[in-house]
Amino acid sequence: MRWGELSGLHRHRIDQRRSRIFVVEVNTKRGIKEYPKSSRSRREVPLPAHVLEALERHIYRLDRDAVVFTTVTRGRAGRLLDDGNWRRQTWWPAVEGARYFDDDGEQQLVPHYPPHSMRHTCASWLVQKGVSLYEVQHLLGHESFQTTQRYAHLQPDAHKAVLGAWERMETPLTIAA
C-alpha cells in the first residue's frame, strides 16, 4: 500500500474473516480524502496471516470508524499521521537502529531507503516468486500496466508457459512451402 493509503486506513476497511484490507480512503496533507489516487487504486489487498495477527492486536480496542494508525501530538491522541513528521520521528530512527546479518553472518546496517521503496521491494519479490504482472498491477493499484512492467525483467521462466503451450498443441505448427 502507498503511505497515504495505509495512514488513512479505517478499522472497518479490514476484513479479518477474509484477511483483506479494502483500500478506499487516503490520508493527505489536507486530511482524509474519500477516494484513492486513481480508479484502480480502490482495491482489496490480501494479508499474510502473521500481518493480520499483528494488526488484530493493534485494532481490537478501536471503534469501527476509527483510523487505524494515528499519533499523539501535544497530548491529543488519535490525530492523523503527517508524512514528514512520521518519517523524521519514526521511520528514519527505526532504519538507523536496524541491522541484519549478511551471508557471512556479519551484522550490517540496513540501507537508508524511503518507505515507498518497500512497495517496489514487495512487487519485485512477488514477481520473482511467480506472481503475474497482471496480479501485481491490481495489488499495487497501478492505473497503467506500463508502470508494472518495470518488474518484468524479474519474472522467472517468463516464457516457460508459452513454450509449454506450444509443446501441448495437438497440431504442430508447419510452414507452408
XYZ file of N, CA and C in Angstrom:
531
model
N 0.834 -1.179 0.000
C 0.000 0.000 0.000
C 0.879 1.242 0.000
N 0.362 2.317 -0.558
C 1.041 3.594 -0.501
C 0.918 4.133 0.932
N 1.832 5.047 1.296
C 1.826 5.593 2.644
C 0.474 6.229 2.973
N -0.065 7.036 2.082
C -1.343 7.708 2.326
C -2.494 6.730 2.472
N -2.432 5.613 1.738
C -3.475 4.589 1.849
C -3.415 3.910 3.216
N -2.210 3.602 3.671
C -2.041 2.933 4.948
C -2.363 3.869 6.117
N -1.907 5.122 6.029
C -2.153 6.055 7.134
C -3.588 6.587 7.121
N -4.339 6.303 6.064
C -5.748 6.668 6.005
C -6.683 5.490 6.210
N -6.122 4.346 6.571
C -6.902 3.124 6.747
C -7.832 3.226 7.950
N -9.100 2.930 7.728
C -10.089 2.902 8.801
C -10.333 1.462 9.250
N -10.683 1.307 10.508
C -10.910 -0.002 11.122
C -11.884 -0.861 10.329
N -12.977 -0.264 9.857
C -13.997 -1.056 9.170
C -13.584 -1.476 7.758
N -12.426 -1.038 7.292
C -11.919 -1.459 5.981
C -11.058 -2.722 6.087
N -10.934 -3.271 7.274
C -10.173 -4.501 7.478
C -11.174 -5.643 7.622
N -11.108 -6.596 6.707
C -11.973 -7.777 6.763
C -11.141 -8.908 7.376
N -11.303 -9.101 8.672
C -10.496 -10.106 9.376
C -10.856 -11.514 8.946
N -12.117 -11.753 8.642
C -12.553 -13.097 8.249
C -11.896 -13.528 6.940
N -11.802 -12.607 5.989
C -11.208 -12.929 4.683
C -9.739 -12.518 4.582
N -9.192 -11.928 5.649
C -7.802 -11.481 5.688
C -7.494 -10.516 4.537
N -8.296 -9.439 4.495
C -8.171 -8.442 3.423
C -8.262 -7.030 3.988
N -7.620 -6.109 3.297
C -7.795 -4.679 3.537
C -8.437 -4.111 2.281
N -9.431 -3.267 2.473
C -10.060 -2.569 1.354
C -9.499 -1.159 1.316
N -8.825 -0.822 0.212
C -8.226 0.497 0.058
C -9.295 1.425 -0.500
N -9.708 2.390 0.315
C -10.747 3.333 -0.096
C -10.310 4.766 0.220
N -10.152 5.079 1.520
C -9.759 6.437 1.902
C -8.244 6.596 1.869
N -7.819 7.859 1.762
C -6.395 8.170 1.718
C -6.129 9.369 2.626
N -5.044 9.303 3.373
C -4.614 10.424 4.201
C -3.764 11.356 3.346
N -4.121 12.628 3.314
C -3.364 13.632 2.562
C -2.984 14.768 3.505
N -2.240 15.743 3.008
C -1.873 16.907 3.817
C -3.108 17.679 4.269
N -4.206 17.536 3.549
C -5.453 18.242 3.892
C -6.437 17.363 4.658
N -6.018 16.183 5.069
C -6.887 15.280 5.813
C -7.281 14.076 4.974
N -8.315 13.371 5.419
C -8.760 12.154 4.738
C -9.502 12.513 3.460
N -9.083 11.893 2.386
C -9.740 12.033 1.087
C -10.532 10.761 0.871
N -11.747 10.882 0.417
C -12.665 9.745 0.308
C -12.418 8.854 -0.904
N -11.320 9.015 -1.583
C -11.019 8.154 -2.720
C -9.503 8.088 -2.891
N -8.989 6.964 -3.359
C -7.536 6.819 -3.533
C -7.029 7.537 -4.784
N -5.778 7.325 -5.106
C -5.073 8.023 -6.172
C -5.775 7.954 -7.531
N -6.248 6.779 -7.918
C -6.912 6.602 -9.210
C -8.016 5.563 -9.063
N -8.761 5.347 -10.120
C -9.854 4.369 -10.051
C -9.324 2.959 -9.763
N -8.141 2.640 -10.245
C -7.572 1.300 -9.991
C -6.976 1.181 -8.593
N -6.786 2.309 -7.950
C -6.226 2.277 -6.605
C -7.230 1.781 -5.578
N -8.513 1.860 -5.882
C -9.543 1.312 -4.991
C -9.518 -0.195 -5.205
N -9.091 -0.925 -4.163
C -8.834 -2.350 -4.361
C -8.837 -3.095 -3.032
N -8.699 -4.410 -3.135
C -8.519 -5.278 -1.970
C -7.054 -5.693 -1.920
N -6.507 -5.724 -0.721
C -5.129 -6.174 -0.531
C -5.158 -7.359 0.432
N -4.753 -8.541 -0.028
C -4.725 -9.708 0.871
C -3.591 -9.581 1.888
N -3.831 -10.108 3.074
C -2.834 -10.035 4.139
C -2.321 -11.421 4.506
N -1.003 -11.573 4.667
C -0.482 -12.829 5.202
C -0.965 -12.991 6.650
N -1.050 -14.208 7.117
C -1.575 -14.490 8.456
C -0.825 -13.741 9.553
N 0.505 -13.678 9.473
C 1.267 -13.014 10.537
C 1.010 -11.511 10.579
N 0.732 -10.907 9.435
C 0.410 -9.475 9.397
C -0.981 -9.243 9.985
N -1.929 -10.096 9.614
C -3.279 -9.974 10.165
C -3.259 -10.126 11.684
N -2.479 -11.069 12.200
C -2.392 -11.274 13.650
C -1.860 -10.024 14.354
N -0.816 -9.425 13.812
C -0.263 -8.201 14.402
C -1.265 -7.056 14.317
N -1.949 -6.952 13.201
C -2.955 -5.912 13.010
C -4.124 -6.097 13.980
N -4.540 -7.324 14.187
C -5.640 -7.597 15.121
C -5.280 -7.173 16.548
N -4.025 -7.380 16.939
C -3.596 -6.944 18.283
C -3.660 -5.427 18.394
N -3.425 -4.739 17.288
C -3.420 -3.272 17.283
C -4.835 -2.682 17.262
N -5.760 -3.317 16.571
C -7.082 -2.717 16.337
C -8.185 -3.163 17.279
N -7.938 -4.131 18.137
C -9.045 -4.747 18.877
C -9.819 -3.754 19.740
N -9.226 -2.665 20.173
C -9.931 -1.675 21.001
C -10.468 -0.490 20.190
N -10.185 -0.439 18.920
C -10.596 0.706 18.110
C -12.080 0.657 17.755
N -12.688 1.829 17.698
C -14.058 1.937 17.204
C -14.077 1.566 15.732
N -15.227 1.154 15.251
C -15.399 0.712 13.868
C -14.936 1.765 12.858
N -15.221 3.041 13.104
C -14.896 4.099 12.145
C -13.560 4.783 12.416
N -12.785 4.288 13.378
C -11.511 4.910 13.742
C -10.456 4.678 12.665
N -9.557 5.653 12.546
C -8.377 5.484 11.704
C -7.427 4.562 12.477
N -6.844 3.604 11.788
C -6.045 2.562 12.436
C -4.721 3.087 12.981
N -4.008 3.875 12.203
C -2.689 4.361 12.613
C -2.751 5.863 12.853
N -2.574 6.258 14.107
C -2.631 7.670 14.478
C -1.440 7.999 15.362
N -1.356 9.257 15.749
C -0.258 9.711 16.585
C -0.805 10.469 17.787
N 0.061 10.684 18.761
C -0.270 11.546 19.893
C 0.555 12.813 19.705
N -0.122 13.938 19.552
C 0.556 15.210 19.347
C 0.034 16.215 20.353
N 0.943 16.851 21.057
C 0.574 17.854 22.061
C -0.479 17.316 23.021
N -0.295 16.060 23.417
C -1.187 15.453 24.388
C -2.524 14.992 23.844
N -2.760 15.169 22.544
C -4.028 14.754 21.942
C -3.803 13.479 21.144
N -4.521 12.435 21.525
C -4.402 11.140 20.841
C -5.346 11.093 19.645
N -5.056 10.192 18.712
C -5.959 9.955 17.594
C -5.826 10.916 16.439
N -4.742 11.650 16.374
C -4.555 12.587 15.269
C -3.953 11.855 14.073
N -4.308 12.316 12.871
C -3.774 11.716 11.650
C -2.263 11.866 11.585
N -1.620 10.862 11.028
C -0.181 10.916 10.827
C 0.152 11.941 9.758
N 1.281 12.612 9.927
C 1.825 13.533 8.934
C 3.058 12.853 8.342
N 3.118 12.754 7.025
C 4.200 12.008 6.368
C 5.579 12.506 6.781
N 5.806 13.812 6.737
C 7.127 14.356 7.076
C 7.504 14.088 8.514
N 6.577 14.342 9.436
C 6.852 14.085 10.853
C 7.070 12.607 11.112
N 6.243 11.763 10.490
C 6.360 10.322 10.698
C 7.718 9.809 10.227
N 8.153 10.277 9.071
C 9.474 9.857 8.581
C 10.576 10.300 9.535
N 10.520 11.572 9.919
C 11.565 12.136 10.771
C 11.557 11.515 12.177
N 10.390 11.290 12.758
C 10.306 10.831 14.141
C 10.253 9.308 14.289
N 9.819 8.594 13.239
C 9.624 7.150 13.366
C 10.457 6.355 12.369
N 10.266 6.615 11.074
C 10.911 5.806 10.035
C 12.432 5.865 10.105
N 13.006 7.079 9.997
C 14.463 7.191 9.926
C 15.149 6.726 11.212
N 14.621 7.031 12.423
C 15.252 6.448 13.622
C 15.191 4.919 13.637
N 14.088 4.331 13.153
C 13.986 2.870 13.109
C 15.004 2.289 12.131
N 15.145 2.916 10.967
C 16.120 2.440 9.976
C 17.533 2.603 10.518
N 17.787 3.721 11.179
C 19.119 3.983 11.737
C 19.533 2.906 12.728
N 18.592 2.399 13.501
C 18.906 1.394 14.504
C 18.808 -0.041 14.013
N 18.399 -0.239 12.774
C 18.165 -1.597 12.255
C 19.455 -2.218 11.714
N 19.583 -3.506 11.949
C 20.726 -4.284 11.454
C 20.209 -5.593 10.865
N 21.021 -6.223 10.022
C 20.722 -7.552 9.503
C 22.032 -8.321 9.409
N 21.904 -9.635 9.288
C 23.086 -10.487 9.148
C 23.254 -10.860 7.682
N 24.434 -10.615 7.129
C 24.697 -10.972 5.739
C 24.981 -12.472 5.627
N 25.312 -12.925 4.419
C 25.545 -14.349 4.171
C 26.717 -14.914 4.972
N 27.651 -14.042 5.370
C 28.811 -14.485 6.154
C 28.552 -14.409 7.652
N 27.319 -14.037 8.047
C 26.985 -13.933 9.459
C 27.430 -12.628 10.096
N 27.887 -11.694 9.267
C 28.321 -10.385 9.769
C 27.118 -9.446 9.875
N 27.088 -8.689 10.954
C 25.998 -7.734 11.138
C 26.248 -6.495 10.281
N 25.202 -6.080 9.554
C 25.311 -4.938 8.646
C 24.201 -3.934 8.941
N 24.453 -2.676 8.610
C 23.419 -1.647 8.708
C 22.391 -1.849 7.599
N 21.145 -1.607 7.904
C 20.100 -1.650 6.881
C 20.262 -0.393 6.023
N 20.231 -0.526 4.686
C 20.355 0.657 3.824
C 19.234 1.669 4.103
N 19.531 2.926 3.902
C 18.574 4.007 4.170
C 17.674 4.260 2.962
N 16.643 3.449 2.854
C 15.668 3.607 1.780
C 14.405 4.255 2.331
N 13.742 5.100 1.536
C 12.482 5.699 1.989
C 11.367 4.646 2.010
N 10.269 4.919 2.727
C 9.187 3.940 2.862
C 8.618 3.452 1.532
N 8.537 4.329 0.543
C 7.943 3.935 -0.742
C 8.745 2.818 -1.411
N 10.020 2.713 -1.081
C 10.847 1.636 -1.641
C 10.312 0.265 -1.261
N 9.603 0.186 -0.148
C 9.054 -1.100 0.282
C 7.992 -1.595 -0.702
N 7.247 -0.683 -1.350
C 6.286 -1.077 -2.394
C 7.021 -1.744 -3.547
N 8.129 -1.138 -3.955
C 8.913 -1.699 -5.061
C 9.519 -3.039 -4.671
N 9.992 -3.143 -3.443
C 10.557 -4.401 -2.964
C 9.497 -5.490 -2.963
N 8.312 -5.159 -2.464
C 7.208 -6.120 -2.438
C 6.881 -6.596 -3.849
N 6.745 -5.656 -4.775
C 6.424 -6.020 -6.162
C 7.513 -6.910 -6.752
N 8.762 -6.565 -6.512
C 9.874 -7.362 -7.037
C 9.838 -8.780 -6.492
N 9.623 -8.915 -5.188
C 9.592 -10.249 -4.584
C 8.436 -11.068 -5.134
N 7.270 -10.448 -5.300
C 6.117 -11.181 -5.823
C 6.382 -11.685 -7.241
N 6.943 -10.823 -8.078
C 7.248 -11.222 -9.464
C 8.285 -12.346 -9.463
N 9.298 -12.226 -8.622
C 10.334 -13.263 -8.543
C 9.777 -14.594 -8.050
N 8.676 -14.553 -7.296
C 8.039 -15.784 -6.814
C 6.970 -16.289 -7.785
N 6.875 -15.664 -8.960
C 5.990 -16.177 -9.994
C 4.605 -15.561 -10.061
N 4.333 -14.517 -9.270
C 3.042 -13.837 -9.360
C 3.023 -13.052 -10.672
N 1.926 -13.144 -11.399
C 1.849 -12.499 -12.715
C 1.885 -10.978 -12.591
N 2.391 -10.334 -13.624
C 2.424 -8.873 -13.651
C 1.011 -8.300 -13.564
N 0.048 -8.989 -14.154
C -1.347 -8.567 -14.095
C -1.821 -8.510 -12.636
N -1.512 -9.544 -11.870
C -1.918 -9.591 -10.452
C -1.180 -8.532 -9.644
N 0.105 -8.329 -9.913
C 0.880 -7.305 -9.210
C 0.310 -5.922 -9.513
N -0.087 -5.693 -10.765
C -0.695 -4.411 -11.139
C -1.927 -4.126 -10.277
N -2.790 -5.114 -10.132
C -4.007 -4.926 -9.348
C -3.718 -4.809 -7.859
N -2.762 -5.565 -7.372
C -2.400 -5.499 -5.963
C -1.871 -4.115 -5.588
N -1.023 -3.543 -6.441
C -0.422 -2.246 -6.150
C -1.323 -1.074 -6.542
N -2.377 -1.340 -7.316
C -3.277 -0.262 -7.712
C -2.716 0.612 -8.816
N -1.883 0.031 -9.683
C -1.347 0.795 -10.814
C -2.426 1.024 -11.860
N -2.588 2.249 -12.300
C -3.547 2.591 -13.339
C -3.071 2.023 -14.676
N -1.786 2.129 -14.912
C -1.209 1.728 -16.196
C -0.388 0.450 -16.058
N -0.573 -0.463 -16.995
C 0.213 -1.693 -16.994
C 1.693 -1.386 -17.211
N 1.986 -0.290 -17.939
C 3.380 0.086 -18.199
C 4.128 0.366 -16.889
N 3.428 0.885 -15.898
C 4.058 1.123 -14.601
C 4.508 -0.189 -13.985
N 3.685 -1.210 -14.106
C 4.001 -2.517 -13.523
C 5.071 -3.235 -14.332
N 5.161 -2.974 -15.614
C 6.108 -3.682 -16.476
C 7.561 -3.456 -16.102
N 7.845 -2.450 -15.288
C 9.237 -2.232 -14.866
C 9.785 -3.442 -14.111
N 8.877 -4.317 -13.640
C 9.285 -5.507 -12.897
C 9.388 -6.742 -13.798
N 9.074 -6.615 -15.085
C 9.005 -7.761 -15.991
C 10.331 -8.507 -16.089
N 11.439 -7.785 -16.023
C 12.753 -8.443 -16.149
C 13.034 -9.396 -14.990
N 12.255 -9.291 -13.913
C 12.464 -10.150 -12.752
C 11.701 -11.464 -12.839
N 10.799 -11.580 -13.820
C 9.937 -12.760 -13.904
C 10.744 -14.012 -14.235
N 10.740 -14.985 -13.326
C 11.470 -16.218 -13.614
C 10.713 -17.038 -14.653
N 11.439 -17.647 -15.524
C 10.822 -18.501 -16.540
C 9.674 -17.797 -17.256
N 9.901 -16.546 -17.646
C 8.836 -15.742 -18.251
C 8.226 -16.417 -19.477
N 9.015 -17.147 -20.224
C 8.495 -17.756 -21.447
C 8.175 -19.236 -21.289
N 8.353 -19.758 -20.091
C 8.131 -21.178 -19.850
C 6.696 -21.589 -20.178
N 5.717 -20.773 -19.767
C 4.312 -21.102 -20.025
C 4.019 -21.104 -21.521
N 4.600 -20.151 -22.244
C 4.382 -20.078 -23.692
C 4.990 -21.294 -24.375
N 6.216 -21.635 -24.005
C 6.863 -22.801 -24.606
C 6.085 -24.075 -24.292
N 5.585 -24.193 -23.071
C 4.785 -25.357 -22.695
C 3.510 -25.447 -23.512
N 2.898 -24.293 -23.760
C 1.672 -24.272 -24.562
C 1.961 -24.734 -25.988
N 3.077 -24.291 -26.557
C 3.426 -24.724 -27.921
C 3.612 -26.241 -27.958
N 4.263 -26.764 -26.929
C 4.520 -28.208 -26.891
C 3.234 -29.023 -26.723
N 2.234 -28.455 -26.067
C 0.995 -29.178 -25.819
C -0.010 -29.073 -26.970
N 0.290 -28.255 -27.938
C -0.654 -28.106 -29.048
C -0.803 -29.436 -29.782
N -2.026 -29.764 -30.135
C -2.282 -31.049 -30.807
C -1.682 -31.089 -32.209
N -1.752 -29.988 -32.897
C -1.224 -29.930 -34.260
C 0.024 -29.071 -34.265
N 1.152 -29.652 -34.659
C 2.354 -28.845 -34.678
C 2.269 -27.761 -35.760
N 2.907 -26.646 -35.501
C 2.936 -25.569 -36.493
C 3.847 -25.974 -37.638
N 3.403 -25.703 -38.837
C 4.235 -26.001 -40.007
C 4.279 -24.780 -40.888
N 5.319 -24.696 -41.651
C 5.470 -23.591 -42.596
C 5.122 -24.102 -43.967
N 4.173 -23.410 -44.593
C 3.767 -23.817 -45.942
C 4.857 -23.449 -46.936
N 5.199 -24.369 -47.824
C 6.263 -24.130 -48.791
C 5.729 -23.451 -50.023
